[in-house]
Coordinates of C-alpha atoms and ligand atoms in Angstrom, one line a residue:
M1 CA 27.4 81.6 22.1
D2 CA 30.9 80.7 21.4
E3 CA 30.4 77.4 19.3
P4 CA 32.1 73.8 21.1
P5 CA 36.0 73.0 19.5
P6 CA 35.6 71.0 16.9
S7 CA 37.4 67.9 19.2
Q8 CA 34.8 68.1 21.8
P9 CA 31.2 67.0 20.1
D10 CA 28.7 68.9 22.3
A11 CA 27.3 66.8 24.1
S12 CA 23.7 67.3 23.6
E13 CA 24.0 66.1 20.0
Q14 CA 21.1 63.6 19.1
S15 CA 23.2 60.8 17.2
P16 CA 27.5 60.7 17.0
D17 CA 26.8 59.6 13.2
A18 CA 25.4 63.7 12.9
P19 CA 27.2 66.1 11.0
P20 CA 29.1 68.4 13.5
I21 CA 28.0 72.0 11.2
D22 CA 23.7 72.6 11.0
R23 CA 23.7 73.3 6.7
P24 CA 23.5 71.2 4.2
I25 CA 26.7 69.0 3.2
V26 CA 27.4 68.3 -0.8
I27 CA 29.9 66.4 -1.8
A28 CA 31.3 65.7 -4.5
A29 CA 33.9 62.8 -6.5
N30 CA 35.0 61.4 -9.0
R31 CA 33.5 58.7 -7.7
L32 CA 29.7 57.4 -6.4
P33 CA 29.7 56.4 -3.2
V34 CA 28.4 53.1 -4.6
M35 CA 28.9 49.7 -6.5
R36 CA 26.2 48.3 -8.0
T37 CA 25.0 44.4 -7.0
D38 CA 23.8 41.2 -8.5
D39 CA 20.4 42.4 -8.5
H40 CA 20.7 46.2 -10.7
G41 CA 20.4 47.5 -7.8
W42 CA 23.1 49.9 -5.1
T43 CA 25.1 49.3 -2.5
P44 CA 27.1 51.6 -0.5
S45 CA 31.4 50.9 -1.7
P46 CA 33.2 49.7 1.5
G47 CA 36.4 52.3 1.7
G48 CA 36.7 54.3 5.4
L49 CA 35.8 57.0 3.6
V50 CA 32.8 56.5 2.6
R51 CA 32.0 55.2 5.6
A52 CA 32.1 58.5 7.6
L53 CA 30.5 60.2 5.8
Y54 CA 28.0 58.1 4.6
P55 CA 26.1 58.4 8.2
M56 CA 26.5 61.8 8.5
L57 CA 25.3 62.7 4.7
R58 CA 22.7 60.5 5.9
E59 CA 21.6 62.3 8.7
S60 CA 21.4 66.2 7.1
G61 CA 18.9 64.6 3.8
G62 CA 22.6 65.2 2.3
T63 CA 24.4 64.7 -1.2
W64 CA 27.0 63.7 -3.3
V65 CA 27.4 64.2 -7.1
G66 CA 29.7 61.7 -8.9
W67 CA 30.3 58.9 -10.9
T68 CA 29.1 55.0 -11.5
G69 CA 32.7 54.4 -13.0
D70 CA 30.6 53.3 -16.2
P71 CA 30.4 54.4 -19.5
D72 CA 27.7 57.1 -21.4
D73 CA 26.2 56.3 -17.7
A74 CA 23.9 58.8 -17.0
A75 CA 21.2 57.3 -14.5
D76 CA 19.0 59.3 -12.9
P77 CA 19.6 60.4 -9.7
F78 CA 18.1 58.0 -7.4
T79 CA 19.2 57.2 -2.4
V80 CA 20.6 54.9 -1.1
D81 CA 20.2 53.5 2.6
G82 CA 18.6 57.8 2.4
V83 CA 21.4 59.6 0.2
D84 CA 21.4 60.8 -3.0
L85 CA 23.2 60.6 -5.1
H86 CA 23.9 62.7 -8.3
P87 CA 25.1 60.2 -10.9
V88 CA 28.0 62.9 -13.2
A89 CA 28.0 61.2 -17.0
V90 CA 31.1 60.8 -18.0
T91 CA 31.3 58.9 -22.1
A92 CA 34.1 57.3 -23.3
D93 CA 35.7 59.1 -25.0
E94 CA 36.4 60.8 -21.6
I95 CA 37.6 58.5 -19.7
E96 CA 40.3 57.5 -22.0
L97 CA 42.1 61.7 -21.7
Y98 CA 39.6 63.4 -18.5
Y99 CA 40.0 59.9 -16.6
E100 CA 43.2 57.6 -17.9
G101 CA 44.6 60.5 -19.3
F102 CA 45.2 63.4 -17.3
S103 CA 43.9 63.0 -13.6
N104 CA 46.4 59.2 -13.4
D105 CA 49.1 60.1 -17.0
A106 CA 49.6 63.2 -16.1
L107 CA 49.0 64.8 -12.5
W108 CA 49.1 62.0 -10.0
P109 CA 53.2 61.3 -11.2
L110 CA 53.1 64.6 -11.4
Y111 CA 52.2 64.9 -7.3
H112 CA 53.5 61.4 -7.3
D113 CA 57.8 62.9 -7.6
A114 CA 56.8 62.7 -11.4
L115 CA 58.1 58.8 -10.9
R116 CA 56.8 57.6 -14.0
E117 CA 56.7 60.5 -17.0
S118 CA 53.8 62.8 -17.5
T119 CA 51.8 63.2 -21.0
Y120 CA 50.7 66.5 -21.4
S121 CA 47.8 66.7 -23.7
I122 CA 46.1 69.9 -24.7
E123 CA 43.4 67.3 -25.6
Q124 CA 43.5 65.8 -22.6
W125 CA 43.0 69.2 -20.3
D126 CA 40.1 70.3 -22.1
A127 CA 38.5 67.0 -21.6
Y128 CA 39.5 67.4 -17.6
R129 CA 38.4 70.9 -17.8
A130 CA 35.0 69.8 -19.7
V131 CA 33.9 67.3 -17.0
N132 CA 34.9 69.8 -13.6
E133 CA 32.3 72.3 -15.3
R134 CA 29.7 69.0 -16.0
F135 CA 30.8 67.7 -11.9
A136 CA 30.3 72.5 -11.2
I137 CA 27.6 73.1 -13.1
T138 CA 25.7 70.0 -11.2
L139 CA 26.8 70.6 -8.3
A140 CA 25.1 73.9 -9.2
N141 CA 21.7 73.4 -10.0
I142 CA 21.5 71.3 -6.7
A143 CA 23.0 72.0 -3.8
P144 CA 20.8 74.7 -1.6
E145 CA 21.2 78.4 -0.8
N146 CA 24.1 78.2 1.8
S147 CA 25.0 74.6 1.6
V148 CA 28.6 73.3 2.3
V149 CA 29.8 71.9 -0.9
W150 CA 33.2 69.0 0.2
I151 CA 34.8 68.6 -2.9
H152 CA 37.5 65.4 -3.4
D153 CA 40.4 64.9 -4.6
Y154 CA 43.2 65.5 -7.4
Q155 CA 39.6 64.7 -10.5
L156 CA 38.7 67.9 -9.8
Q157 CA 40.2 71.0 -9.2
L158 CA 38.6 72.9 -11.6
V159 CA 35.6 72.3 -9.6
P160 CA 36.0 74.5 -7.1
G161 CA 36.4 77.7 -9.3
V162 CA 33.2 77.1 -11.2
L163 CA 31.4 76.5 -8.9
R164 CA 32.6 79.8 -7.3
E165 CA 31.7 81.8 -10.3
Q166 CA 28.0 80.7 -10.3
R167 CA 27.3 80.4 -5.9
P168 CA 28.9 83.0 -4.2
D169 CA 26.2 81.5 -1.2
L170 CA 28.2 78.3 -0.8
T171 CA 31.0 77.3 1.4
I172 CA 33.3 75.7 -0.7
G173 CA 36.0 73.3 0.6
F174 CA 38.7 70.7 -1.3
F175 CA 40.4 67.9 0.4
L176 CA 43.6 66.6 -1.6
H177 CA 44.2 62.4 -0.7
I178 CA 47.5 63.3 -2.6
P179 CA 50.9 64.8 -1.9
F180 CA 50.6 68.8 -3.1
P181 CA 54.2 68.1 -5.1
P182 CA 57.0 71.1 -4.6
V183 CA 56.4 74.3 -6.6
E184 CA 59.5 73.0 -9.1
L185 CA 57.8 69.4 -10.2
F186 CA 54.3 71.5 -9.8
T187 CA 55.5 74.5 -12.6
R188 CA 56.1 72.1 -15.1
L189 CA 52.2 71.0 -16.2
P190 CA 51.7 73.5 -18.6
W191 CA 47.9 74.3 -17.0
R192 CA 49.7 75.9 -13.2
T193 CA 48.1 78.4 -12.8
E194 CA 44.7 77.2 -14.2
I195 CA 44.9 74.6 -11.9
I196 CA 45.1 77.1 -9.0
R197 CA 42.8 79.9 -9.7
G198 CA 40.3 76.5 -9.2
L199 CA 41.7 75.7 -6.1
L200 CA 41.3 79.7 -5.0
G201 CA 38.0 79.8 -5.3
C202 CA 37.2 77.5 -1.4
D203 CA 37.1 78.7 1.4
L204 CA 40.0 76.0 2.1
V205 CA 41.5 73.5 0.1
G206 CA 42.8 70.9 3.2
F207 CA 46.0 68.2 2.8
Q208 CA 47.7 65.2 4.0
R209 CA 50.8 66.6 5.1
P210 CA 52.4 70.1 6.4
T211 CA 54.4 70.2 3.0
G212 CA 51.0 69.8 1.2
A213 CA 49.7 73.0 2.7
A214 CA 52.9 75.3 2.4
N215 CA 53.5 73.7 -1.2
F216 CA 49.8 75.3 -1.8
V217 CA 50.4 78.7 -0.8
A218 CA 54.0 79.3 -2.5
A219 CA 52.6 77.9 -5.6
A220 CA 49.9 80.1 -5.1
H221 CA 52.2 83.3 -4.7
Q222 CA 54.4 82.2 -7.2
L223 CA 52.1 82.0 -9.9
L224 CA 49.1 84.7 -9.4
D225 CA 51.4 86.6 -7.2
A226 CA 49.3 86.6 -4.4
E227 CA 49.7 87.2 -0.6
H228 CA 49.8 84.8 1.5
A229 CA 49.7 84.5 6.1
D230 CA 50.1 81.7 8.1
D231 CA 48.2 79.5 6.8
S232 CA 45.5 81.5 4.5
V233 CA 46.2 83.5 0.8
F234 CA 44.7 86.5 -0.1
Y235 CA 43.5 85.9 -3.5
D236 CA 41.0 88.0 -5.7
G237 CA 39.7 89.9 -2.7
R238 CA 38.1 86.6 -0.8
E239 CA 40.4 85.2 2.1
V240 CA 41.6 80.7 1.2
Q241 CA 42.3 78.5 3.7
A242 CA 44.9 75.9 3.6
G243 CA 44.5 73.3 6.5
V244 CA 46.7 70.2 7.7
F245 CA 44.0 66.5 8.8
P246 CA 45.4 63.6 7.6
I247 CA 42.8 61.4 7.2
S248 CA 42.1 58.2 8.7
I249 CA 40.7 54.9 9.0
D250 CA 37.7 53.9 10.8
V251 CA 38.6 51.7 13.8
A252 CA 35.9 50.7 15.3
E253 CA 35.6 48.8 12.5
V254 CA 38.4 47.2 11.8
E255 CA 39.1 46.5 15.7
A256 CA 35.4 44.3 15.6
M257 CA 35.6 42.4 12.6
A258 CA 39.5 42.0 13.8
A259 CA 38.1 40.5 16.7
G260 CA 34.9 38.6 14.9
R261 CA 35.1 34.1 15.8
A262 CA 35.2 34.1 11.7
T263 CA 38.3 36.0 11.1
R264 CA 39.9 34.3 14.3
R265 CA 39.3 30.6 12.7
Q266 CA 40.1 32.5 9.3
V267 CA 43.6 33.1 10.9
S268 CA 44.9 29.8 11.9
Q269 CA 43.7 28.8 8.1
I270 CA 46.6 31.1 6.5
R271 CA 48.5 30.6 9.1
A272 CA 48.6 26.7 8.0
R273 CA 47.5 27.2 4.6
L274 CA 51.3 28.6 4.0
G275 CA 53.1 26.1 6.1
D276 CA 52.9 27.4 9.4
P277 CA 55.9 29.4 8.7
E278 CA 58.0 31.0 11.6
V279 CA 57.5 35.1 9.7
V280 CA 54.7 35.4 7.2
M281 CA 55.6 39.2 5.7
L282 CA 52.6 40.9 4.1
G283 CA 51.8 43.1 1.2
V284 CA 48.8 45.3 0.5
D285 CA 48.4 47.6 -1.9
R286 CA 46.5 48.8 -5.3
L287 CA 49.0 47.6 -8.6
D288 CA 50.7 50.8 -8.3
Y289 CA 54.0 52.1 -9.1
T290 CA 54.0 54.5 -6.4
K291 CA 53.5 51.8 -3.6
G292 CA 57.2 51.1 -4.3
I293 CA 56.2 46.4 -5.0
G294 CA 59.0 45.6 -6.4
L295 CA 61.1 47.6 -4.4
R296 CA 59.6 45.6 -1.6
L297 CA 60.5 41.9 -3.3
K298 CA 63.9 42.8 -4.5
A299 CA 65.2 42.9 -0.6
F300 CA 63.8 40.0 0.6
A301 CA 65.1 38.2 -2.2
K302 CA 68.8 40.0 -1.3
L303 CA 67.7 38.4 1.7
L304 CA 66.7 35.2 0.6
E305 CA 69.9 35.1 -1.0
D306 CA 72.5 36.3 1.1
G307 CA 70.7 33.5 3.5
R308 CA 69.9 37.0 6.0
L309 CA 66.3 34.6 5.8
D310 CA 65.4 31.6 5.8
P311 CA 63.4 31.0 2.8
A312 CA 61.7 27.4 5.2
H313 CA 60.6 29.8 8.2
N314 CA 60.3 32.6 6.2
V315 CA 57.4 33.6 3.6
M316 CA 55.2 36.5 1.9
V317 CA 52.7 37.6 0.7
Q318 CA 51.7 40.3 -1.8
V319 CA 48.3 41.3 -1.7
A320 CA 48.3 43.2 -5.5
T321 CA 44.3 45.3 -6.1
P322 CA 43.8 45.5 -10.1
T323 CA 43.6 49.2 -10.5
R324 CA 43.8 51.9 -14.4
E325 CA 44.9 48.4 -16.3
A326 CA 44.0 50.9 -18.7
V327 CA 47.2 52.8 -18.9
E328 CA 50.2 52.1 -20.2
A329 CA 52.5 52.7 -16.6
Y330 CA 50.2 50.4 -14.6
Q331 CA 50.6 47.3 -16.9
D332 CA 54.6 47.6 -17.3
E333 CA 54.2 47.7 -13.2
R334 CA 52.3 44.3 -13.1
A335 CA 54.6 42.9 -15.5
E336 CA 57.9 43.7 -13.5
I337 CA 56.0 42.6 -10.3
E338 CA 54.8 39.5 -11.9
R339 CA 58.2 38.7 -13.8
L340 CA 60.2 39.1 -10.2
V341 CA 57.5 36.7 -8.2
G342 CA 57.8 33.9 -10.9
E343 CA 61.9 34.8 -10.5
I344 CA 62.3 33.9 -6.6
N345 CA 59.9 31.6 -6.4
G346 CA 61.8 29.7 -8.6
R347 CA 64.7 30.6 -6.6
F348 CA 64.0 29.9 -3.8
S349 CA 61.0 27.6 -3.3
S350 CA 59.7 24.6 -2.3
I351 CA 57.9 22.1 -3.8
G352 CA 54.4 23.0 -2.4
L353 CA 55.8 26.2 0.0
P354 CA 56.2 28.5 -3.2
V355 CA 57.7 31.2 -1.2
V356 CA 56.4 34.1 -2.6
H357 CA 52.6 34.6 -2.9
Y358 CA 50.8 36.6 -4.8
L359 CA 47.3 37.8 -4.9
Y360 CA 46.2 39.9 -8.1
Q361 CA 42.9 40.4 -7.1
T362 CA 40.5 43.0 -5.5
L363 CA 39.7 41.0 -1.3
P364 CA 37.0 41.7 0.4
Y365 CA 37.5 43.6 3.4
D366 CA 36.8 40.8 5.9
D367 CA 39.5 38.9 3.9
L368 CA 42.7 40.9 3.5
V369 CA 41.7 42.2 8.0
A370 CA 42.3 38.3 8.4
L371 CA 45.3 38.2 6.0
Y372 CA 46.4 41.6 8.4
R373 CA 45.9 39.7 11.4
A374 CA 47.8 36.2 9.9
G375 CA 50.7 39.1 9.0
D376 CA 53.4 39.6 11.3
V377 CA 55.7 41.8 9.6
M378 CA 54.0 43.8 7.4
L379 CA 55.5 45.9 4.2
V380 CA 54.4 49.3 2.9
T381 CA 57.1 51.0 1.0
P382 CA 55.8 53.5 -0.6
F383 CA 58.0 56.5 -2.6
R384 CA 55.6 58.0 -2.6
D385 CA 51.7 57.9 -0.8
G386 CA 49.6 61.2 -0.4
M387 CA 48.8 58.9 3.3
N388 CA 48.8 54.9 2.9
L389 CA 45.5 53.6 4.8
V390 CA 46.7 50.1 4.8
A391 CA 49.4 51.6 8.0
K392 CA 46.8 52.0 9.3
E393 CA 43.8 49.2 8.8
Y394 CA 47.0 47.1 10.0
A395 CA 48.0 48.2 13.3
A396 CA 43.5 48.0 14.0
A397 CA 43.7 44.5 13.6
H398 CA 46.3 43.8 15.4
I399 CA 44.3 43.9 18.8
D400 CA 46.1 40.8 19.7
G401 CA 48.7 43.5 20.8
D402 CA 51.3 41.7 18.6
G403 CA 52.8 43.0 14.9
V404 CA 56.0 44.8 13.0
L405 CA 55.0 48.0 10.6
V406 CA 57.9 48.8 8.3
L407 CA 57.0 51.7 6.7
S408 CA 58.2 54.5 4.5
E409 CA 59.2 57.5 5.5
F410 CA 57.8 58.5 1.9
A411 CA 54.0 58.0 2.6
G412 CA 52.4 60.3 5.0
A413 CA 51.2 58.3 7.7
A414 CA 55.3 58.6 8.6
D415 CA 53.6 61.7 11.1
E416 CA 51.8 60.0 12.9
L417 CA 52.9 56.7 13.1
T418 CA 56.5 57.2 14.4
D419 CA 56.6 54.1 16.1
A420 CA 57.1 52.4 12.5
V421 CA 60.3 50.3 12.0
L422 CA 60.8 54.0 9.4
V423 CA 62.7 53.5 6.1
N424 CA 63.7 55.2 3.6
P425 CA 62.8 53.0 0.1
H426 CA 65.4 54.3 -1.8
D427 CA 68.3 52.9 0.3
D428 CA 68.9 49.4 -0.8
R429 CA 70.9 47.7 2.1
A430 CA 68.3 50.2 4.5
L431 CA 65.2 48.2 3.4
Q432 CA 66.8 45.3 3.6
D433 CA 68.1 46.0 7.7
A434 CA 64.4 47.2 8.7
I435 CA 62.9 44.1 7.0
V436 CA 65.9 42.0 9.8
E437 CA 65.5 44.2 12.5
A438 CA 61.6 43.3 12.3
V439 CA 62.1 39.7 11.8
E440 CA 64.0 39.2 14.7
M441 CA 62.2 42.3 16.7
H442 CA 62.2 40.8 20.3
R443 CA 58.7 40.5 21.3
H444 CA 58.9 43.0 24.2
E445 CA 59.7 46.2 21.8
R446 CA 57.4 45.4 19.3
R447 CA 54.2 44.5 21.9
E448 CA 55.4 48.5 23.1
R449 CA 55.4 49.8 19.7
M450 CA 52.1 48.3 18.3
A451 CA 51.1 49.6 21.7
G452 CA 52.0 53.4 20.4
L453 CA 50.2 52.6 16.5
R454 CA 47.2 52.3 18.2
D455 CA 46.8 54.7 20.7
Q456 CA 47.9 56.8 17.5
I457 CA 45.5 55.2 15.6
R458 CA 42.8 54.8 18.2
K459 CA 43.4 59.2 18.2
S460 CA 42.6 59.8 15.2
D461 CA 39.8 58.1 13.4
V462 CA 38.0 58.3 9.6
Q463 CA 35.1 60.1 11.7
G464 CA 36.4 61.7 13.8
W465 CA 39.0 63.6 10.2
A466 CA 35.3 64.7 8.1
H467 CA 33.7 66.1 11.9
R468 CA 37.5 68.6 12.3
F469 CA 36.9 69.8 9.1
L470 CA 33.7 69.8 8.0
A471 CA 34.1 72.6 11.3
A472 CA 37.1 73.9 10.1
L473 CA 34.5 75.0 6.8
D474 CA 32.2 75.9 8.6
A475 CA 33.7 78.8 10.0
A476 CA 35.8 79.3 6.9
G477 CA 32.4 79.7 5.0
T478 CA 31.4 81.6 8.0
R479 CA 34.1 84.6 9.2
S480 CA 34.5 84.5 4.2
Ligands
G6P501 C1 43.7 56.8 -4.7 C2 42.8 57.9 -4.5 C3 42.0 58.7 -4.7 C4 40.9 57.3 -6.5 C5 41.6 55.4 -5.2 C6 41.6 54.1 -6.6 O1 43.3 56.4 -3.6 O2 43.7 59.6 -3.9 O3 41.0 59.5 -5.8 O4 39.6 56.8 -5.7 O5 42.9 55.7 -5.3 O6 41.9 54.8 -7.8 P1 40.5 54.9 -9.0 O7 41.9 55.2 -10.5 O8 40.8 54.0 -8.4 O9 39.4 55.4 -8.3

């Protein structure tokens, strides 16, 4: 019998949470999808990825393998909300070498256009390899016969290769949440061949954008002389597919939060506390140098200086979520952003009415949704970003059909969100003009563009993304 196409799940499925395949699913990601609660229990973490995968794992009796986030945490396997969780212990030294070092001080900058110099250290590489092997061995020990293993992100690129050697019966998939760089940059990495070999242990490797998939295929060809045709690489007697699966958000959940009475009340309170300005500009990012937060603050300052924006009527709210605080480049970025916020407020604020409101905090998701709704203009201006889910969350939260998104061409989201005001953030003047265009945009055009953005994200939510990836992985595993 023909399988139904992945975009049209079988109507006889019992639950909308059921996975699109009938084999057991095992997920591996650097972090487990749970957080500790105040009473020493666990609860699922916020975030679209967890919300999409958790119900599927529950339905299929699946398992998730990952690090708890604490050093030397060799907790026994446990269950939260019907999902089996297998912690992988990472020592304090390995956090420094594998996580802060190789993952976030070598791979992260290199994969984001080499925006910062990478540190290449053999000690860090050894720790990366050791932790990846530990993940692979845990997976090899627990994955049921013929199951489907889905590995996530740049911290775990060696896992597929090691796992393939141990368990040839498994179907192995990998999704890279960040960009895969052009060969010219990728080949700087001293261990480039090992990384490509690791990924070639998969049946399917998924990317956010077509350029990522093409860069990977080109790297496999150049470094290993692997044959390739269309979206497949042939290596070691096997076919490895490279596919494009742009990730999304839980649209229904954001919409439901945005529609809640508490959120609506919060939106009026936020605007009142900001002094009821004409325009609230908003930035929401992890405090990462890839996000272009400083650039956006400088553009705002220039517009105030030139009188193109009036500080009495325009305010900016910048939420910067703390992240990777032990890595020097992140400390430097924070210092620079906080210097800029101070400088701009010193020049343009008046008593009781700062022109930039800066929160270096991790806000609860419902507070973020209220901020999205309160924001008239959302500024998403990364130098490079795998996708950028904030852009999609902003559009999902604007159930009022209003609001303007200014979006960098260098975010993966720019492929789909073509109704945003798209901008090259490296171009100062273009960024300033894009902000003014958003602020002055006529209501009719704002509504038309927001309708386009909302149509687009409704067509592809995170549940659909996970279903498409798993269905393609199942098919790739069955064929090879
Ligand atoms: C990005 C990466 C994820 C990572 C997240 C938060 O989205 O693609 O793999 O989990 O940032 O970073 P952190 O280092 O705190 O896990």
